[in-house]
């Protein structure tokens, strides 16, 4: 069975999109995920984990937490925890802020840690200016700095959805973006920008119709090899809500990718699973609600491990589950034939 999606957000054209569950077979392999109880608040959400360059710190965002700028609200603040034993245990989180106000009444989050290990820089969501915080684009701020985050200039930046997120490689040569634009396949798609030689980044280029689905792609993370892309999606076939996927870049212009593979039941379940991130030692971190999509989002850690034992009965059960069978997904936009407006 196939599904259809629009080609271009203002287009009446359609093309076929195959939905099927394809599991990642590795490598790399990961151990059984472990919760991080020291970073967990009873009713709050913890998400968007980002390890520091040395792996001794972990930035993450919190919502519905009394210690945030807005208290128990949906807006997210940035927090940081430190580890002295290679991430096996973590200390009490501290609220990250600067004199200029890194945490605001909007959704704040670290997207990546970049630059030299001796003088790292945070890539953070949004634009900070004299008039306050705007929930658009992305900025940089030095770790431990006192100034206002400086906007990252991206040519032609736009997104019809404010729910954007980003990733940047430590050498700052690749910027990945989750945006909803005119050429998106459905909701947010993944894009790439590169340095333009003048201190900014080129216009976002879509990663194409293999990675991007009719649904919502977000939380990109590029491994150190520059080719292995982890991301989350509601559009590719999975186990329930958002799942974590992996794809391999096959050419140098970022347009050809292997078919995304689901990381499987070790990472993904009926609930929300997203924001996969890798530490310098290969340890993975991610956020999950577990079995229920409505449960609070909590952080998990999984170090490198041996290949998982394949349970043939689980594979048979998954094949028999109608939710893991190919199904039709139709997306598009209805336009007035006279005015071409929605």
CSV table of C-alpha atoms in Angstrom, one decimal:
chain,number,residue,atom,x,y,z
A,1,UNK,CA,0.0,0.0,0.0
A,2,UNK,CA,1.2,3.5,-0.7
A,3,UNK,CA,0.5,7.0,0.6
A,4,UNK,CA,0.4,10.3,-1.2
A,5,UNK,CA,2.0,13.6,-0.4
A,6,UNK,CA,2.1,17.0,-2.0
A,7,UNK,CA,5.2,18.1,-3.9
A,8,UNK,CA,5.6,21.7,-2.8
A,9,UNK,CA,3.3,23.3,-0.3
A,10,UNK,CA,1.4,25.4,-2.8
A,11,UNK,CA,1.2,22.8,-5.5
A,12,UNK,CA,-1.7,20.6,-6.6
A,13,UNK,CA,0.7,17.9,-7.7
A,14,UNK,CA,1.0,14.6,-5.8
A,15,UNK,CA,3.4,11.6,-5.7
A,16,UNK,CA,3.4,8.2,-4.1
A,17,UNK,CA,5.2,7.6,-0.8
A,18,UNK,CA,5.9,4.1,0.5
A,19,UNK,CA,5.2,3.5,4.2
A,20,UNK,CA,7.0,0.4,5.6
A,21,UNK,CA,8.8,-0.5,8.9
A,22,UNK,CA,12.5,-0.9,8.2
A,23,UNK,CA,14.6,-1.7,11.3
A,24,UNK,CA,18.2,-0.6,11.7
A,25,UNK,CA,20.6,-3.5,11.9
A,26,UNK,CA,23.7,-1.5,13.0
A,27,UNK,CA,26.5,-0.9,13.7
A,28,UNK,CA,26.8,1.1,15.8
A,29,UNK,CA,25.2,-0.9,18.6
A,30,UNK,CA,23.9,0.4,21.9
A,31,UNK,CA,23.3,-1.2,25.3
A,32,UNK,CA,19.9,-1.3,27.0
A,33,UNK,CA,18.8,2.3,27.7
A,34,UNK,CA,19.0,3.5,31.3
A,35,UNK,CA,16.9,6.3,32.8
A,36,UNK,CA,18.6,9.4,34.3
A,37,UNK,CA,16.7,9.8,37.6
A,38,UNK,CA,18.9,12.6,38.9
A,39,UNK,CA,17.7,14.8,36.0
A,40,UNK,CA,14.0,13.9,36.4
A,41,UNK,CA,11.4,16.1,38.0
A,42,UNK,CA,8.1,14.5,39.1
A,43,UNK,CA,5.7,16.1,36.7
A,44,UNK,CA,8.0,18.1,34.4
A,45,UNK,CA,9.4,17.3,31.0
A,46,UNK,CA,13.1,16.8,30.3
A,47,UNK,CA,14.1,16.8,26.7
A,48,UNK,CA,16.7,17.9,24.1
A,49,UNK,CA,19.8,16.5,25.7
A,50,UNK,CA,23.1,17.9,24.3
A,51,UNK,CA,26.4,16.6,25.7
A,52,UNK,CA,29.4,18.9,26.1
A,53,UNK,CA,32.4,18.4,23.9
A,54,UNK,CA,34.3,16.5,26.7
A,55,UNK,CA,31.2,14.5,27.6
A,56,UNK,CA,31.3,15.6,31.3
A,57,UNK,CA,28.3,17.9,31.0
A,58,UNK,CA,24.8,17.5,29.6
A,59,UNK,CA,22.6,20.4,28.6
A,60,UNK,CA,18.8,19.8,28.4
A,61,UNK,CA,15.5,21.6,28.4
A,62,UNK,CA,12.8,21.5,31.1
A,63,UNK,CA,9.1,22.5,30.9
A,64,UNK,CA,6.5,22.5,33.6
A,65,UNK,CA,9.1,23.0,36.3
A,66,UNK,CA,8.9,25.5,39.2
A,67,UNK,CA,12.6,26.5,38.8
A,68,UNK,CA,12.0,27.9,35.3
A,69,UNK,CA,11.6,31.6,34.5
A,70,UNK,CA,7.9,31.1,34.0
A,71,UNK,CA,7.6,28.4,36.7
A,72,UNK,CA,5.2,25.5,36.0
A,73,UNK,CA,4.4,26.4,32.4
A,74,UNK,CA,4.9,25.0,28.9
A,75,UNK,CA,7.9,27.2,28.1
A,76,UNK,CA,11.3,25.5,28.3
A,77,UNK,CA,14.4,26.6,30.1
A,78,UNK,CA,18.0,25.4,29.7
A,79,UNK,CA,19.6,23.3,32.5
A,80,UNK,CA,23.0,21.7,32.9
A,81,UNK,CA,24.2,18.7,34.8
A,82,UNK,CA,27.7,17.5,35.4
A,83,UNK,CA,29.2,13.9,35.6
A,84,UNK,CA,32.4,12.7,37.2
A,85,UNK,CA,32.2,9.1,36.0
A,86,UNK,CA,31.8,9.2,32.2
A,87,UNK,CA,28.1,9.8,32.4
A,88,UNK,CA,27.0,6.9,34.5
A,89,UNK,CA,25.7,9.2,37.2
A,90,UNK,CA,24.8,12.9,37.0
A,91,UNK,CA,24.8,15.7,39.6
A,92,UNK,CA,21.9,18.0,40.5
A,93,UNK,CA,21.0,20.2,37.4
A,94,UNK,CA,21.7,23.9,37.5
A,95,UNK,CA,19.7,26.6,35.8
A,96,UNK,CA,21.8,28.0,33.0
A,97,UNK,CA,21.7,31.7,32.4
A,98,UNK,CA,23.7,34.8,31.5
A,99,UNK,CA,23.5,38.4,32.7
A,100,UNK,CA,21.8,39.2,29.3
A,101,UNK,CA,19.2,36.5,29.9
A,102,UNK,CA,19.7,33.2,28.2
A,103,UNK,CA,16.5,31.7,29.6
A,104,UNK,CA,13.3,33.7,28.8
A,105,UNK,CA,9.6,33.3,29.0
A,106,UNK,CA,9.6,31.4,25.6
A,107,UNK,CA,11.0,28.0,24.6
A,108,UNK,CA,14.8,28.0,25.1
A,109,UNK,CA,17.1,25.1,24.3
A,110,UNK,CA,20.7,24.3,23.5
A,111,UNK,CA,21.0,22.8,20.0
A,112,UNK,CA,24.7,21.9,19.9
A,113,UNK,CA,28.0,22.7,21.5
A,114,UNK,CA,30.6,23.9,18.9
A,115,UNK,CA,34.0,25.4,18.6
A,116,UNK,CA,37.3,24.4,20.2
A,117,UNK,CA,37.1,22.4,23.5
A,118,UNK,CA,39.0,25.1,25.3
A,119,UNK,CA,36.5,27.9,24.4
A,120,UNK,CA,33.2,26.2,23.4
A,121,UNK,CA,30.1,28.0,22.1
A,122,UNK,CA,26.5,27.1,22.6
A,123,UNK,CA,24.1,27.1,19.6
A,124,UNK,CA,20.8,28.1,21.1
A,125,UNK,CA,17.3,28.4,19.6
A,126,UNK,CA,15.8,31.8,18.8
A,127,UNK,CA,16.9,35.4,18.3
A,128,UNK,CA,17.9,37.6,21.3
A,129,UNK,CA,17.8,41.3,20.7
A,130,UNK,CA,17.2,44.5,22.6
A,131,UNK,CA,13.4,44.1,22.2
A,132,UNK,CA,13.5,40.7,23.8
A,133,UNK,CA,13.5,37.1,22.6
A,134,UNK,CA,12.0,36.1,19.2
A,135,UNK,CA,11.2,32.4,18.6
A,136,UNK,CA,12.9,32.2,15.2
A,137,UNK,CA,16.2,31.2,13.8
A,138,UNK,CA,19.2,30.4,15.9
A,139,UNK,CA,22.0,32.1,17.9
A,140,UNK,CA,25.5,31.6,19.4
A,141,UNK,CA,26.7,32.4,22.8
A,142,UNK,CA,30.1,31.7,24.4
A,143,UNK,CA,30.0,29.2,27.4
A,144,UNK,CA,30.4,31.3,30.5
A,145,UNK,CA,30.0,34.5,28.5
A,146,UNK,CA,28.0,37.5,29.7
A,147,UNK,CA,26.8,39.0,26.5
A,148,UNK,CA,23.6,38.5,24.5
A,149,UNK,CA,23.5,35.6,22.1
A,150,UNK,CA,24.5,36.6,18.6
A,151,UNK,CA,22.2,35.6,15.7
A,152,UNK,CA,23.5,33.1,13.2
A,153,UNK,CA,22.8,34.6,9.8
A,154,UNK,CA,21.2,32.1,7.4
A,155,UNK,CA,20.3,33.4,3.9
A,156,UNK,CA,16.6,33.2,3.1
A,157,UNK,CA,15.7,31.9,6.5
A,158,UNK,CA,12.0,31.3,7.0
A,159,UNK,CA,9.7,28.8,8.6
A,160,UNK,CA,5.9,28.9,8.7
A,161,UNK,CA,6.1,26.7,11.9
A,162,UNK,CA,7.7,28.3,15.0
A,163,UNK,CA,8.6,24.7,16.2
A,164,UNK,CA,12.1,24.8,14.7
A,165,UNK,CA,15.2,23.1,15.9
A,166,UNK,CA,18.8,22.8,14.7
A,167,UNK,CA,22.1,21.0,14.9
A,168,UNK,CA,25.7,22.2,14.1
A,169,UNK,CA,28.8,20.2,13.8
A,170,UNK,CA,31.6,21.1,16.3
A,171,UNK,CA,33.7,22.6,13.5
A,172,UNK,CA,30.7,24.8,12.5
A,173,UNK,CA,30.9,23.6,8.8
A,174,UNK,CA,27.4,22.0,8.7
A,175,UNK,CA,24.1,23.5,10.0
A,176,UNK,CA,21.1,21.2,10.0
A,177,UNK,CA,17.6,22.8,10.3
A,178,UNK,CA,14.1,21.5,11.0
A,179,UNK,CA,11.8,24.0,9.2
A,180,UNK,CA,8.5,24.2,7.5
A,181,UNK,CA,9.0,25.9,4.2
A,182,UNK,CA,7.4,26.3,0.7
A,183,UNK,CA,9.2,23.2,-0.6
A,184,UNK,CA,8.5,21.0,2.5
A,185,UNK,CA,7.1,17.6,1.8
A,186,UNK,CA,4.5,18.0,4.6
A,187,UNK,CA,5.2,19.6,8.0
A,188,UNK,CA,8.7,20.3,9.2
A,189,UNK,CA,11.4,18.9,6.9
A,190,UNK,CA,15.2,18.6,7.4
A,191,UNK,CA,17.5,21.1,5.6
A,192,UNK,CA,21.3,21.7,5.4
A,193,UNK,CA,23.2,25.0,5.3
A,194,UNK,CA,26.9,25.6,4.9
A,195,UNK,CA,29.2,28.5,5.6
A,196,UNK,CA,28.9,31.2,2.9
A,197,UNK,CA,32.4,32.6,3.3
A,198,UNK,CA,31.1,35.9,4.8
A,199,UNK,CA,30.4,34.8,8.3
A,200,UNK,CA,26.9,33.4,7.6
A,201,UNK,CA,25.3,30.3,6.2
A,202,UNK,CA,23.8,29.5,2.8
A,203,UNK,CA,20.1,29.3,2.1
A,204,UNK,CA,18.6,26.0,3.6
A,205,UNK,CA,18.7,23.1,1.1
A,206,UNK,CA,16.3,20.2,1.6
A,207,UNK,CA,17.7,16.8,2.3
A,208,UNK,CA,15.2,15.4,-0.1
A,209,UNK,CA,12.2,13.1,-0.3
A,210,UNK,CA,13.9,10.0,1.1
A,211,UNK,CA,14.6,11.5,4.5
A,212,UNK,CA,11.7,13.9,4.5
A,213,UNK,CA,8.2,12.4,4.7
A,214,UNK,CA,4.6,13.8,4.6
A,215,UNK,CA,4.8,14.1,8.4
A,216,UNK,CA,7.1,16.0,10.7
A,217,UNK,CA,10.9,15.5,10.8
A,218,UNK,CA,12.9,17.1,13.6
A,219,UNK,CA,15.8,16.8,16.1
A,220,UNK,CA,18.6,16.1,13.6
A,221,UNK,CA,22.0,14.9,14.9
A,222,UNK,CA,24.9,14.2,12.6
A,223,UNK,CA,27.5,11.7,13.8
A,224,UNK,CA,31.2,12.5,13.8
A,225,UNK,CA,31.7,10.6,10.5
A,226,UNK,CA,29.7,13.4,8.8
A,227,UNK,CA,27.4,10.9,7.1
A,228,UNK,CA,25.3,9.1,9.7
A,229,UNK,CA,22.2,11.2,10.4
A,230,UNK,CA,19.9,10.5,13.3
A,231,UNK,CA,16.6,12.3,13.5
A,232,UNK,CA,13.0,11.9,14.8
A,233,UNK,CA,9.9,11.7,12.7
A,234,UNK,CA,6.1,11.3,12.9
A,235,UNK,CA,5.9,10.5,9.2
A,236,UNK,CA,8.1,7.4,8.7
A,237,UNK,CA,6.7,4.1,9.8
A,238,UNK,CA,7.3,3.5,13.5
A,239,UNK,CA,5.9,2.0,16.7
A,240,UNK,CA,3.5,4.8,17.8
A,241,UNK,CA,4.2,8.5,18.2
A,242,UNK,CA,7.5,10.1,17.2
A,243,UNK,CA,10.3,7.6,16.6
A,244,UNK,CA,14.1,7.9,16.2
A,245,UNK,CA,15.5,7.0,12.7
A,246,UNK,CA,19.0,6.8,11.1
A,247,UNK,CA,20.0,7.4,7.5
A,248,UNK,CA,23.3,7.4,5.7
A,249,UNK,CA,24.4,10.3,3.4
A,250,UNK,CA,25.4,8.8,0.0
A,251,UNK,CA,26.8,11.8,-1.9
A,252,UNK,CA,28.5,15.1,-1.2
A,253,UNK,CA,25.7,17.5,-2.2
A,254,UNK,CA,23.4,16.2,0.6
A,255,UNK,CA,20.6,15.1,-1.8
A,256,UNK,CA,21.0,11.4,-1.8
A,257,UNK,CA,20.3,9.3,1.4
A,258,UNK,CA,19.8,5.7,2.3
A,259,UNK,CA,16.2,4.7,3.2
A,260,UNK,CA,15.7,5.8,6.9
A,261,UNK,CA,15.8,2.9,9.4
A,262,UNK,CA,13.9,2.8,12.6
A,263,UNK,CA,16.2,2.3,15.6
A,264,UNK,CA,13.9,-0.4,16.8
A,265,UNK,CA,12.2,-1.3,20.1
A,266,UNK,CA,15.3,-0.7,22.2
A,267,UNK,CA,14.8,3.0,21.6
A,268,UNK,CA,11.3,3.3,20.2
A,269,UNK,CA,7.9,2.4,21.7
A,270,UNK,CA,4.3,3.4,21.6
A,271,UNK,CA,5.1,6.8,23.1
A,272,UNK,CA,7.2,9.8,22.1
A,273,UNK,CA,10.9,9.0,21.4
A,274,UNK,CA,13.1,11.9,20.1
A,275,UNK,CA,16.2,14.1,20.4
A,276,UNK,CA,18.8,11.4,19.9
A,277,UNK,CA,22.3,12.9,20.7
A,278,UNK,CA,25.8,11.4,20.8
A,279,UNK,CA,28.6,12.1,23.3
A,280,UNK,CA,32.3,12.0,22.4
A,281,UNK,CA,32.6,8.4,23.6
A,282,UNK,CA,29.7,7.2,21.5
A,283,UNK,CA,27.1,7.2,24.4
A,284,UNK,CA,23.6,8.1,23.2
A,285,UNK,CA,21.1,10.2,25.0
A,286,UNK,CA,17.5,10.8,24.1
A,287,UNK,CA,14.0,11.8,25.5
A,288,UNK,CA,11.1,9.4,25.8
A,289,UNK,CA,7.6,9.2,27.3
A,290,UNK,CA,7.8,5.4,27.5
A,291,UNK,CA,4.6,3.5,26.8
A,292,UNK,CA,2.3,6.5,26.8
A,293,UNK,CA,2.5,9.5,24.5
A,294,UNK,CA,0.9,11.6,27.3
A,295,UNK,CA,3.4,10.7,30.0
A,296,UNK,CA,6.1,13.2,30.9
A,297,UNK,CA,9.2,13.2,28.7
A,298,UNK,CA,12.3,11.8,30.5
A,299,UNK,CA,15.9,11.4,29.6
A,300,UNK,CA,17.7,8.1,28.9
A,301,UNK,CA,21.3,7.1,28.3
A,302,UNK,CA,22.7,4.2,26.4
A,303,UNK,CA,26.4,3.5,26.0
A,304,UNK,CA,27.9,1.5,23.1
A,305,UNK,CA,27.1,-2.2,23.5
A,306,UNK,CA,27.0,-5.6,21.7
A,307,UNK,CA,24.6,-6.3,18.9
A,308,UNK,CA,21.1,-7.0,20.3
A,309,UNK,CA,19.8,-10.5,20.3
A,310,UNK,CA,17.1,-10.7,17.6
A,311,UNK,CA,13.8,-12.1,19.0
A,312,UNK,CA,12.1,-13.8,16.1
A,313,UNK,CA,8.8,-14.0,18.0
A,314,UNK,CA,8.8,-10.2,18.4
A,315,UNK,CA,9.4,-9.7,14.7
A,316,UNK,CA,6.5,-12.0,13.9
A,317,UNK,CA,4.3,-10.1,16.3
A,318,UNK,CA,5.3,-6.8,14.8
A,319,UNK,CA,4.6,-8.1,11.4
A,320,UNK,CA,1.1,-9.1,12.5
A,321,UNK,CA,0.4,-5.8,14.2
A,322,UNK,CA,-1.8,-3.7,11.9
A,323,UNK,CA,-0.1,-0.5,13.2
A,324,UNK,CA,3.2,-1.7,11.7
A,325,UNK,CA,1.8,-2.5,8.3
A,326,UNK,CA,2.0,-0.1,5.5
A,327,UNK,CA,-0.9,2.3,5.6
A,328,UNK,CA,-2.2,5.3,3.7
A,329,UNK,CA,-1.2,8.8,4.8
A,330,UNK,CA,-2.7,11.7,2.8
A,331,UNK,CA,-1.5,15.2,3.3
A,332,UNK,CA,-2.0,18.4,1.4
A,333,UNK,CA,-3.6,21.9,1.3
A,334,UNK,CA,-6.9,22.8,-0.1
A,335,UNK,CA,-6.8,26.0,-2.2
A,336,UNK,CA,-9.6,28.2,-3.6
A,337,UNK,CA,-9.7,27.6,-7.3
A,338,UNK,CA,-10.2,31.3,-8.0
A,339,UNK,CA,-7.9,33.0,-5.6
A,340,UNK,CA,-5.3,30.2,-5.0
A,341,UNK,CA,-5.6,30.9,-1.3
A,342,UNK,CA,-6.3,28.3,1.4
